[in-house]
Short mmCIF file of C-alpha atoms in Angstrom, two decimals:
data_model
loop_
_atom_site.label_atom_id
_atom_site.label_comp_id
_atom_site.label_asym_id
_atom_site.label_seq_id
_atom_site.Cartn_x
_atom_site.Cartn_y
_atom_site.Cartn_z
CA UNK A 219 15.83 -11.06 -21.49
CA UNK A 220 17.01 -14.70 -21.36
CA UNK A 221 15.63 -15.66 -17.79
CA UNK A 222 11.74 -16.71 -16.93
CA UNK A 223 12.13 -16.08 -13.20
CA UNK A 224 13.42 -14.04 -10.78
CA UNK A 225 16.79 -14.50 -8.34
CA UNK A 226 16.76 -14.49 -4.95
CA UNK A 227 19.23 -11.63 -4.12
CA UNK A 228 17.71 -9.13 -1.37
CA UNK A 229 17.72 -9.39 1.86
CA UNK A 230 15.21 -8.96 4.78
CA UNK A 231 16.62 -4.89 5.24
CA UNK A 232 15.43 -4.36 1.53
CA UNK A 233 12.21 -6.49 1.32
CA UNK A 234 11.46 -4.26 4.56
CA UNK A 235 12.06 -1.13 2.92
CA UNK A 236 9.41 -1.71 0.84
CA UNK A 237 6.87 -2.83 3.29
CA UNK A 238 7.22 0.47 5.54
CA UNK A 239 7.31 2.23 2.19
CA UNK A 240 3.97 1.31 0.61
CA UNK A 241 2.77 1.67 4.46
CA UNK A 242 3.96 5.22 5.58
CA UNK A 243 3.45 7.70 3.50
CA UNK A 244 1.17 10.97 2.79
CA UNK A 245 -1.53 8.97 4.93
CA UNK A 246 -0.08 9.46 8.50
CA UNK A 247 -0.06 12.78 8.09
CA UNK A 248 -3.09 13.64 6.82
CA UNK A 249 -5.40 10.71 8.19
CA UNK A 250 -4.74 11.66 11.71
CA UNK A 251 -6.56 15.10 11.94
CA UNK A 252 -9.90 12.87 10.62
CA UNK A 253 -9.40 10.11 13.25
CA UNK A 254 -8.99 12.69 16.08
CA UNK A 255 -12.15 14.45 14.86
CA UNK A 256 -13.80 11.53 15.03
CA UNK A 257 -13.17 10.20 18.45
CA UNK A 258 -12.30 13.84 20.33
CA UNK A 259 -10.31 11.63 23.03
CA UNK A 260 -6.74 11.63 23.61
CA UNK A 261 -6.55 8.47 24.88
CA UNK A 262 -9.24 6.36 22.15
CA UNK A 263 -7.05 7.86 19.89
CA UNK A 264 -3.74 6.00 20.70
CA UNK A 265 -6.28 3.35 21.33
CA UNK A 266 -7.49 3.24 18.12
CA UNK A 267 -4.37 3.66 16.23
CA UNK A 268 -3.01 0.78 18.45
CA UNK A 269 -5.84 -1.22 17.41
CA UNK A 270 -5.10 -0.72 13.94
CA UNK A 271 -1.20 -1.78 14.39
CA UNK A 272 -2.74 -5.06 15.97
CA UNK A 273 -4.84 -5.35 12.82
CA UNK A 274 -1.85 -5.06 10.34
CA UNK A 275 0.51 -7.53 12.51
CA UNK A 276 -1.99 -10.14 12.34
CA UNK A 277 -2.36 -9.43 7.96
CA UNK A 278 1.50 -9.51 7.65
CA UNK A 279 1.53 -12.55 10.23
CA UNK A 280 -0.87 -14.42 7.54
CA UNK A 281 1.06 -13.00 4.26
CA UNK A 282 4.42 -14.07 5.93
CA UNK A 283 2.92 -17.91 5.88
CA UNK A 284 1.54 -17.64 2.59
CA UNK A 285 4.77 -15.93 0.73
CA UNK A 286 7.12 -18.50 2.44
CA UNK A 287 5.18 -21.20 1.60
CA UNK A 288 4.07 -20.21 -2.23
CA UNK A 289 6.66 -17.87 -3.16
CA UNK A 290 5.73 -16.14 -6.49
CA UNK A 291 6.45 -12.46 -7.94
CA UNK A 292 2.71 -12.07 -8.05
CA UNK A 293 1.97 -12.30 -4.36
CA UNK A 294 -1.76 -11.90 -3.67
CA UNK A 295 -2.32 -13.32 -7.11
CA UNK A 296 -0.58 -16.59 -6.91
CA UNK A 297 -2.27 -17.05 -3.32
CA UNK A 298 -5.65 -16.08 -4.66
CA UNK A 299 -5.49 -18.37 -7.54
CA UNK A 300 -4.22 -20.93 -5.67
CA UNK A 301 -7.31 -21.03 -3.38
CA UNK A 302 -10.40 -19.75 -5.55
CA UNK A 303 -8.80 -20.50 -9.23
CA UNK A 304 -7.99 -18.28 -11.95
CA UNK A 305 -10.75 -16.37 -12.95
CA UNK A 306 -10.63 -14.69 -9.00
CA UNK A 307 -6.93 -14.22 -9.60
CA UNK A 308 -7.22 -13.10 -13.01
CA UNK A 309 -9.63 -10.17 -11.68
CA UNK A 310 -7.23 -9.26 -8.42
CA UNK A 311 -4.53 -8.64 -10.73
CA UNK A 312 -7.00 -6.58 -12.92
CA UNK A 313 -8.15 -4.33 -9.84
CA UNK A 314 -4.72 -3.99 -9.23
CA UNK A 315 -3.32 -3.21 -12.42
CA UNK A 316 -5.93 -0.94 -13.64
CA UNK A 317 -6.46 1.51 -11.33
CA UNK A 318 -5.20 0.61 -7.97
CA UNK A 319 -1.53 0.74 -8.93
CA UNK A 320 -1.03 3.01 -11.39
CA UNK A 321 -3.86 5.92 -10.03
CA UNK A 322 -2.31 5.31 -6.87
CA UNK A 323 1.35 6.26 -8.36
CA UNK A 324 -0.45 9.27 -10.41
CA UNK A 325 -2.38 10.63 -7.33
CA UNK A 326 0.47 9.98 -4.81
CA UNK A 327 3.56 11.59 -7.66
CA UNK A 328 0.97 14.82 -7.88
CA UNK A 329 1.25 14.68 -3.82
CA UNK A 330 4.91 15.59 -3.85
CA UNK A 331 4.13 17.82 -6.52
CA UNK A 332 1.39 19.70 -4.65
CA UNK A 333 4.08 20.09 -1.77
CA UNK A 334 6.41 21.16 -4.04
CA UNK A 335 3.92 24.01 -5.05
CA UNK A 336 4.75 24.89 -1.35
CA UNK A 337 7.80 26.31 -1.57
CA UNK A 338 7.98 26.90 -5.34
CA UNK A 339 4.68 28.18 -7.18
CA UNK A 340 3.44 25.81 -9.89
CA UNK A 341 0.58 25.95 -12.35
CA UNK A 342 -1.54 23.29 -12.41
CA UNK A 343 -0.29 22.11 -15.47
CA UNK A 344 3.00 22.42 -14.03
CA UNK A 345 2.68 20.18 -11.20
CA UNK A 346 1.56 17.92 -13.42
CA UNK A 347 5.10 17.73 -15.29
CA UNK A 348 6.19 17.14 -12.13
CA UNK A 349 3.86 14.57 -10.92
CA UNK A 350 5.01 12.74 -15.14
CA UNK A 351 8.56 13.24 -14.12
CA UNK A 352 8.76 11.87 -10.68
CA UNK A 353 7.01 8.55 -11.97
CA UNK A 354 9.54 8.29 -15.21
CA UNK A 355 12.78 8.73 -13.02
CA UNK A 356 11.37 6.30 -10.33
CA UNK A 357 10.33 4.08 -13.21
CA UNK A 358 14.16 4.75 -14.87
CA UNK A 359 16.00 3.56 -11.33
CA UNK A 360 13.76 0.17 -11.02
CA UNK A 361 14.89 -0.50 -15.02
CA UNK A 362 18.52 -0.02 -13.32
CA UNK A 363 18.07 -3.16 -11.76
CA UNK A 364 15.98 -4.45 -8.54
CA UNK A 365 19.38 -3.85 -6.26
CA UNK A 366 19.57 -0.29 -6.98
CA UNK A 367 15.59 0.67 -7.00
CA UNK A 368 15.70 -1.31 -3.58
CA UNK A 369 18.44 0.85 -2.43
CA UNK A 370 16.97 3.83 -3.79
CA UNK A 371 13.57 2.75 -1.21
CA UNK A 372 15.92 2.66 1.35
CA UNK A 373 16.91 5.99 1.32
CA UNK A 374 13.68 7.26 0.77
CA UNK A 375 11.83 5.15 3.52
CA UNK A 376 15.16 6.15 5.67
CA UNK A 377 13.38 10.32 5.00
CA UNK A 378 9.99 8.71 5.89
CA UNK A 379 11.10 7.26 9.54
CA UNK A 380 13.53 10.54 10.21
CA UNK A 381 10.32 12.32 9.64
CA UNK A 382 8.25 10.76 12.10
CA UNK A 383 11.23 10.47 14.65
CA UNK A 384 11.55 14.49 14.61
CA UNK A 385 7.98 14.62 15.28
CA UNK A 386 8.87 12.84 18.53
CA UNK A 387 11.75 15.36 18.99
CA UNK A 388 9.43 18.28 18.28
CA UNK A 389 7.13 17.13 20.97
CA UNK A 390 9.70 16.36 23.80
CA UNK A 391 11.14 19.61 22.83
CA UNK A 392 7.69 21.67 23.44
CA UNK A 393 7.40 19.50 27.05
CA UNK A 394 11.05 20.50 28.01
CA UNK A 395 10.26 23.79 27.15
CA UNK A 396 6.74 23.89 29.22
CA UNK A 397 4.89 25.21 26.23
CA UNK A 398 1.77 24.22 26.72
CA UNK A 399 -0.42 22.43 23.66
CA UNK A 400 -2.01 24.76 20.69
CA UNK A 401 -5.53 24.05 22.03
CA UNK A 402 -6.22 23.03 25.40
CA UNK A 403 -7.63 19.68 25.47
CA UNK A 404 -11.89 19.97 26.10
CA UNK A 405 -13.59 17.21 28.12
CA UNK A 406 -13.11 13.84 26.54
CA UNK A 407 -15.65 12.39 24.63
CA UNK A 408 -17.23 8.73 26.12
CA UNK A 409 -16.48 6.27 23.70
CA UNK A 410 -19.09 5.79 20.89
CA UNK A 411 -19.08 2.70 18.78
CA UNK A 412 -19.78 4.75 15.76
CA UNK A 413 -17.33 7.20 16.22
CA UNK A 414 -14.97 4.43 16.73
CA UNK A 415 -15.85 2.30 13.75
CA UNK A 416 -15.64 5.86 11.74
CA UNK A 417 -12.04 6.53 13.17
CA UNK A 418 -11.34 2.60 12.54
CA UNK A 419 -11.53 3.10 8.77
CA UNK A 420 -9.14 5.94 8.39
CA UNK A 421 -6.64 4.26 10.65
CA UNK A 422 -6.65 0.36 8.94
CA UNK A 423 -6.74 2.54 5.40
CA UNK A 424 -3.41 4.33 6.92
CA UNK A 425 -1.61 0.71 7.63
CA UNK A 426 -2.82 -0.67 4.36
CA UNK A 427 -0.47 -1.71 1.76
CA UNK A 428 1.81 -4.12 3.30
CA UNK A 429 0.63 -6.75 1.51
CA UNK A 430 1.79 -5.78 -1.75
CA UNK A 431 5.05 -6.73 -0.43
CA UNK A 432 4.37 -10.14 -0.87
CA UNK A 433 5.52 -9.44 -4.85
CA UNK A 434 9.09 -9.76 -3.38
CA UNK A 435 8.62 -13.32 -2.02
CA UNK A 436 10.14 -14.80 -5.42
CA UNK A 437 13.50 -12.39 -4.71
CA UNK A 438 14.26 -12.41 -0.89
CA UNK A 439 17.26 -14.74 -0.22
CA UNK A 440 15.72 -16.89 2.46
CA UNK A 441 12.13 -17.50 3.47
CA UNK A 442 13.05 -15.96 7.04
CA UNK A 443 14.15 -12.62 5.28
CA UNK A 444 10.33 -12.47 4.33
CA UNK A 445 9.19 -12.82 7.51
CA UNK A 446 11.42 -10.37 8.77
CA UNK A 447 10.15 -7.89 6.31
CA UNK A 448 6.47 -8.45 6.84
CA UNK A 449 6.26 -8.50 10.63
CA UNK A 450 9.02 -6.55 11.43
CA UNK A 451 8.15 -3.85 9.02
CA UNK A 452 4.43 -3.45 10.71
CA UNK A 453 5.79 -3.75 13.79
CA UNK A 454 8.16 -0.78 13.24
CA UNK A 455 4.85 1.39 11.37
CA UNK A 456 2.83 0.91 14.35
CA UNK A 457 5.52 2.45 16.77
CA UNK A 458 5.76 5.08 14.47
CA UNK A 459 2.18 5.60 13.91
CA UNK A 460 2.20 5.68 17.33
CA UNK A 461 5.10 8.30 18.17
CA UNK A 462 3.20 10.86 15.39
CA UNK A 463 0.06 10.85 17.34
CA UNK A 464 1.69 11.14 20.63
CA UNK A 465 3.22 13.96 19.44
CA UNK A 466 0.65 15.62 17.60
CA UNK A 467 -1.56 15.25 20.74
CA UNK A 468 1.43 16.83 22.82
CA UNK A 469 2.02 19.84 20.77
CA UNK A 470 -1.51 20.52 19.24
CA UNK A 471 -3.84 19.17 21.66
CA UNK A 472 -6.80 16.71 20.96
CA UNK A 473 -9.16 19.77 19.63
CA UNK A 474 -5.58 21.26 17.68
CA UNK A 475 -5.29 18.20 16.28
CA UNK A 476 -8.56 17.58 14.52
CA UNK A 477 -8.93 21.03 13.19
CA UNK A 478 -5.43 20.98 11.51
CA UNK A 479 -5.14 19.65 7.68
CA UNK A 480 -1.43 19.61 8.20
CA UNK A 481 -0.68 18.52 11.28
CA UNK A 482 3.06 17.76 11.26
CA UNK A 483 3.74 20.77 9.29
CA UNK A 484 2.08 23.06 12.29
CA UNK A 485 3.42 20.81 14.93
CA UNK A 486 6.89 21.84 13.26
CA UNK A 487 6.16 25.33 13.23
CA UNK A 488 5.38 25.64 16.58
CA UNK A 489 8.62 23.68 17.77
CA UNK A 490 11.17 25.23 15.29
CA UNK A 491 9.46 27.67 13.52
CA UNK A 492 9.59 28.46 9.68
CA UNK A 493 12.46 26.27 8.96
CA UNK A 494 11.10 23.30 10.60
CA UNK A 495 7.51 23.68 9.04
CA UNK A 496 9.44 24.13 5.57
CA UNK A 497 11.85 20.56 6.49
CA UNK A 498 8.30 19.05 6.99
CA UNK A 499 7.29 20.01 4.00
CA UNK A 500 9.97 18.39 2.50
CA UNK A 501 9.85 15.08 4.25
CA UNK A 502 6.40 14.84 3.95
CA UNK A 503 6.89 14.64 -0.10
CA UNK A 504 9.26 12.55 -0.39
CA UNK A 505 7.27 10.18 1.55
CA UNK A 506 4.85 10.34 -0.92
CA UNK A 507 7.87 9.49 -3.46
CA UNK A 508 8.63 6.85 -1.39
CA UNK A 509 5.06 4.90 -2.38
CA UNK A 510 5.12 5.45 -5.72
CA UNK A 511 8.83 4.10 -5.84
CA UNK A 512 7.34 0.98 -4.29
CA UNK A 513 3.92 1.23 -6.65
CA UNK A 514 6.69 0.50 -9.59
CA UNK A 515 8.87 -2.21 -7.45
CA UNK A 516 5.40 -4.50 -6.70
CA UNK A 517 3.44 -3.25 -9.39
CA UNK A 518 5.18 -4.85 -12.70
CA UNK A 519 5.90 -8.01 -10.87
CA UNK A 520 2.03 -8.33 -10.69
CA UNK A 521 1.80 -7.63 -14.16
CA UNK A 522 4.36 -10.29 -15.06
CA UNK A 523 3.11 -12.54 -13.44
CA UNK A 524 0.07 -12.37 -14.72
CA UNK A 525 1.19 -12.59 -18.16
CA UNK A 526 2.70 -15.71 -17.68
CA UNK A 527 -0.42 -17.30 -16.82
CA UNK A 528 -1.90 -15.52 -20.33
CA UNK A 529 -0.42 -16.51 -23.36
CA UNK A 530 -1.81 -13.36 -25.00
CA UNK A 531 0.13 -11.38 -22.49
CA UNK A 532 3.01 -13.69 -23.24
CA UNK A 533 5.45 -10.48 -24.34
CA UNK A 534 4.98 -9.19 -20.78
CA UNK A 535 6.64 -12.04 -19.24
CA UNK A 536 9.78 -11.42 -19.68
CA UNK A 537 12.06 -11.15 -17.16
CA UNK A 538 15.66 -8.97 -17.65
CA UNK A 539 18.10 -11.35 -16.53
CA UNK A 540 21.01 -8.60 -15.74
CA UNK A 541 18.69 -6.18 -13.83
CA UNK A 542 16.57 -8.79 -12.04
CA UNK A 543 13.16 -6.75 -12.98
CA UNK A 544 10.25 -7.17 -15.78
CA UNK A 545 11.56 -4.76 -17.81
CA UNK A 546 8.40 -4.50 -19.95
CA UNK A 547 5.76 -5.22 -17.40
CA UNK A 548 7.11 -2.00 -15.72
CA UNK A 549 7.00 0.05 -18.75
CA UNK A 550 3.54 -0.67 -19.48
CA UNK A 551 2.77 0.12 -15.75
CA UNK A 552 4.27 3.65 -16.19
CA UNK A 553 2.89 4.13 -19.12
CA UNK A 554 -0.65 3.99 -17.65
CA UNK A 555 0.49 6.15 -15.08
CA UNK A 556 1.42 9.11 -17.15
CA UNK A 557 -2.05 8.54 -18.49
CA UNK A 558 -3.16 9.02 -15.61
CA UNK A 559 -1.23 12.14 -14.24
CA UNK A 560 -2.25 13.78 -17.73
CA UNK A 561 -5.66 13.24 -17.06
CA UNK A 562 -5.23 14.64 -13.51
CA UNK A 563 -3.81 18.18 -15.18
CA UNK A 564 -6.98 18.43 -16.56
CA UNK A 565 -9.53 17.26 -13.72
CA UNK A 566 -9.16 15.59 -10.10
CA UNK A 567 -11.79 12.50 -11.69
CA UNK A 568 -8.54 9.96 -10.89
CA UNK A 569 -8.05 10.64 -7.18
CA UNK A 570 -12.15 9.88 -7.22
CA UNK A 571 -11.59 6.66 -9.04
CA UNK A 572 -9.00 5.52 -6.11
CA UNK A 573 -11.65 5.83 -3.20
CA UNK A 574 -14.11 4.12 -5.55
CA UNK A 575 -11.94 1.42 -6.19
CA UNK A 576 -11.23 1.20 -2.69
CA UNK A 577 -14.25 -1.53 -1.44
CA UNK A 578 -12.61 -3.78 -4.75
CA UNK A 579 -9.23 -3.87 -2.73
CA UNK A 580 -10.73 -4.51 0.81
CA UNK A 581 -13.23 -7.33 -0.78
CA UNK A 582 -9.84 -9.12 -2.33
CA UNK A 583 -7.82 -8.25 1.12
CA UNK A 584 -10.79 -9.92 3.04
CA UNK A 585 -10.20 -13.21 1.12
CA UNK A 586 -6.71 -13.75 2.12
CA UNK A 587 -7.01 -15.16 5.49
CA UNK A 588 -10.03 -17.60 4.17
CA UNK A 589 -7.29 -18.30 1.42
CA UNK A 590 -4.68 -19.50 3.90
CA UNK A 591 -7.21 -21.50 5.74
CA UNK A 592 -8.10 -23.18 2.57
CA UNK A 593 -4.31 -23.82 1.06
CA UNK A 594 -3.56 -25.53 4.43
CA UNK A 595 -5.99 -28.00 4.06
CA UNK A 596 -5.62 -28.40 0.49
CA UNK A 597 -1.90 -28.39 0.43
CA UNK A 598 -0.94 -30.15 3.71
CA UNK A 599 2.41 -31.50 2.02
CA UNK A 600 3.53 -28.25 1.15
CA UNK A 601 6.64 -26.51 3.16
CA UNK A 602 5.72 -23.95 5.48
CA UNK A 603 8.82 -22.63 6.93
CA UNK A 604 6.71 -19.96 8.92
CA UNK A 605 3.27 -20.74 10.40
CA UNK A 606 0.90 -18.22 11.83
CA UNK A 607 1.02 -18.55 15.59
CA UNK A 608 -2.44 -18.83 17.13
CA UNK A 609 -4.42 -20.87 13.84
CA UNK A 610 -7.09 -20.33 13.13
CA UNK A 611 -7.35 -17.00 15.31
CA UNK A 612 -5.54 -15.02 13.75
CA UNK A 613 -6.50 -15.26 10.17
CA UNK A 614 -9.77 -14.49 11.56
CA UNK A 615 -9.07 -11.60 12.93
CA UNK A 616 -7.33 -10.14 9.65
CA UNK A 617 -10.36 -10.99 7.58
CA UNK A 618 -12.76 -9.47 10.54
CA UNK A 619 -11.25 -6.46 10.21
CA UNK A 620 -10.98 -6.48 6.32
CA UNK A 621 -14.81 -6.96 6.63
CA UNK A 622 -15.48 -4.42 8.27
CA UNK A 623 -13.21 -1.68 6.23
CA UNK A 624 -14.85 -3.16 3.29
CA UNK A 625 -18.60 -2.44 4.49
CA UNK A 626 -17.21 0.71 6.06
CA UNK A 627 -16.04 1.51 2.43
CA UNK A 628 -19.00 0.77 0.48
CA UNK A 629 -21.10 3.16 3.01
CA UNK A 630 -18.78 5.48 2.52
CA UNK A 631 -18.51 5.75 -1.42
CA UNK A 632 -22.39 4.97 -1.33
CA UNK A 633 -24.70 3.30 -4.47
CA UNK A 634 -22.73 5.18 -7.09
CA UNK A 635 -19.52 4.58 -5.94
CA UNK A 636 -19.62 0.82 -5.66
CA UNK A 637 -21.65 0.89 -8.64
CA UNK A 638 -17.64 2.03 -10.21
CA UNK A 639 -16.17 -0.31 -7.98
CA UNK A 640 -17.55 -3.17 -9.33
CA UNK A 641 -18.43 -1.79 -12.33
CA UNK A 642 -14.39 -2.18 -12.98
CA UNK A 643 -14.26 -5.96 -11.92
CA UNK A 644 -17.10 -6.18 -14.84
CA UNK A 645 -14.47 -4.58 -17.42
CA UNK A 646 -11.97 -7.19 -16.12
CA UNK A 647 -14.52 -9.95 -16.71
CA UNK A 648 -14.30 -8.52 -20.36
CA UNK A 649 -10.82 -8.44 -20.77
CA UNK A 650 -10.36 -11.50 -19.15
CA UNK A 651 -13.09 -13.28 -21.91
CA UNK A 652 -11.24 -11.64 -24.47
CA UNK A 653 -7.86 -13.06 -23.73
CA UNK A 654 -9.25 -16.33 -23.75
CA UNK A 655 -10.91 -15.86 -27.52
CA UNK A 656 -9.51 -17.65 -29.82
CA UNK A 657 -6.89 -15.27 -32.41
CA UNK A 658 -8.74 -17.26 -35.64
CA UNK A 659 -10.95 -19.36 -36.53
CA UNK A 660 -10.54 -23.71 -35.83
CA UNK A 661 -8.20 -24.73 -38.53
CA UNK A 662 -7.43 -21.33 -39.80
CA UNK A 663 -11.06 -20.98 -41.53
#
């Protein structure tokens, strides 16, 4: 592991890949029943999920500046210390690291276990040697090298949008057949700001995670191919997004909708019967697969990056030359995984942590478009080969409506769960004060 930095060797198809990948996943098709419930209105629905894909073009719009101008495997880090300084960097990769990531792999690996449990019976310790062994042979294909675990995204992302696009198919099929929807449609609700602003936070959580593409910046061939990947990959989640509602609308009804926990599963039942509902099934975990693959892409970059900045990290910085990945940074990473799935065996306390950590994620999210703001007036010289259209605007808008999923989170996790929220960034404080220590005494007393 000769080389400090990464190459430049994918292309905007890849970098893509990975943005619809740590976008579509479990979320769409789950999330939906709970926004329907919400509103109980056909059309605020596609509103609102509209709303959010206007949202999430206007965060990648500000992350495709911000890569192309400060390209760095850490993404969000680099940009964050760039604008506040270290210590707020320091803690983003902490919130990131700790919990965010590697829960997030743990909780999302037992997904495609738990759908596995669908069609073959599992105990619960069971799916949790699934759950270990999903993350260990997505972890083994990014060790391959970046090109392969890349490719390997692609054809799982591929499963992801084939999913969605048979949903479509399902639905025009139903129509062509004149079978009418599950549950007839009641009267439509007026639109309620709370209901909306209730709905709002289960559709922006849905289209979050599109930033952490922004690890990739260092490895895309040319600054275009990033923004490529960041706008065109929202732009082809929100049609998506989209085409599922549509469809679950058209076969279940509003009503249908809201009541179902697995909506594409029953919307697939009702179109092809068993075999469809059992293809669902399918798709819908390796979706699921499809994040955590990502999870290890962005989440050992972070790590390495970090650990560059830390000298008592400095064994974590290393960067495998022949692969093109941070070989050791994504060990570490799946080692706190697997942690993390063996503590989920034995209790569901992880999958809590992940909602609680959720208000730490929006509060760093909401600090991005301020961060762009205050890099170009700090670094004026710098090359910007892509500038957000519409300055100052749109920035604004992205951090509005981080804002407002971050208050909407801390309402919704309440006094104890921000308590653990923040009660985390406090443990990075710690660990940040102890890296900084010195290892002896001045002059080796």
């Amino acid at each position: 592991m000769t080389s400090t930095a990464p190459r430049r060797v994918l292309g905007p198809f890849a970098a893509a890949s990975v943005v619809v990948g740590m976008v579509v996943g479990a979320g769409i098709f789950r999330s939906a029943s709970l926004v329907a419930a919400n509103l109980q209105n056909d059309m605020l629905v596609l509103a609102a999920w509209a709303l959010g894909g206007l949202f999430a073009l206007c965060g990648a719009l500000v992350y495709a500046e911000l890569s192309n101008a400060f390209p760095h495997p850490g993404g969000d880090y680099r940009f964050l210390k760039l604008a506040y300084g270290p210590l707020v960097g320091f803690l983003f990769a902490w919130s990131r690291f700790a919990v965010i990531f590697s829960a997030s792999a743990a909780m999302l690996a037992f997904v495609a276990a738990d759908y596995l449990a669908e069609l073959v019976p599992l105990s619960g310790l069971a799916r949790g040697g699934v759950a270990g062994l999903a993350i260990v042979v997505l972890t083994g294909f990014n060790l391959a090298g970046v090109k392969r675990s890349t490719n390997g995204q692609i054809v799982l992302v591929s499963a992801d949008v084939l999913a969605l696009l048979v949903l479509g198919v399902a639905a025009a099929s139903l129509i062509a057949s004149g079978t009418p929807p599950l549950t007839p449609t009641p009267v439509p609700q007026p639109f309620g700001a709370a209901a909306f602003g209730q709905a709002m936070v289960f559709v922006m959580l849905a289209f979050g995670g599109f930033n952490d593409a922004a690890t990739l910046s260092a490895e895309v061939r040319r600054p275009r191919d990033m923004t490529l990947a960041m706008v065109g990959g929202m732009g082809v989640v929100t049609a998506l997004y989209l085409l599922a509602n549509w469809a679950y609308l058209t076969g279940l009804g509003g009503a249908g909708l809201a009541a179902s926990a697995a909506p594409a599963a029953q919307l697939m039942a009702i179109a092809f019967g068993q075999a469809g509902q059992v293809t669902m099934v399918i798709f819908v975990g390796i979706a699921a697969l499809a994040i955590v693959n990502a999870l290890v892409i962005v989440g050992g970059r972070t790590l390495y990056a970090v650990a560059g900045d830390e000298p008592a990290l400095g064994r974590l910085a290393a960067w495998d030359e022949v692969a093109g990945v941070p070989r050791r940074a994504i060990w570490v990473q799946c080692a706190v995984s697997l942690c993390l799935v063996a503590w989920g065996s034995l209790s569901t306390g992880f999958a809590q942590m992940v909602d609680f950590l959720s208000p730490v994620f929006w509060l760093f999210l909401s600090l991005t478009g301020p961060a762009l703001i205050t890099l170009r007036r700090r670094a004026p010289a710098v090359e910007r080969p892509f500038k957000v259209p519409l300055y100052p605007l749109v920035p604004l808008i992205f951090t509005g409506g981080c804002l407002f999923v971050l208050q909407s989170s801390l309402r919704y996790v309440g006094w104890t769960g921000s308590a653990i929220s923040f009660g985390m960034l406090g443990l990075g404080l710690g660990v940040r004060f102890a890296l900084k220590a010195p290892l002896q005494p001045p002059d080796g007393k």
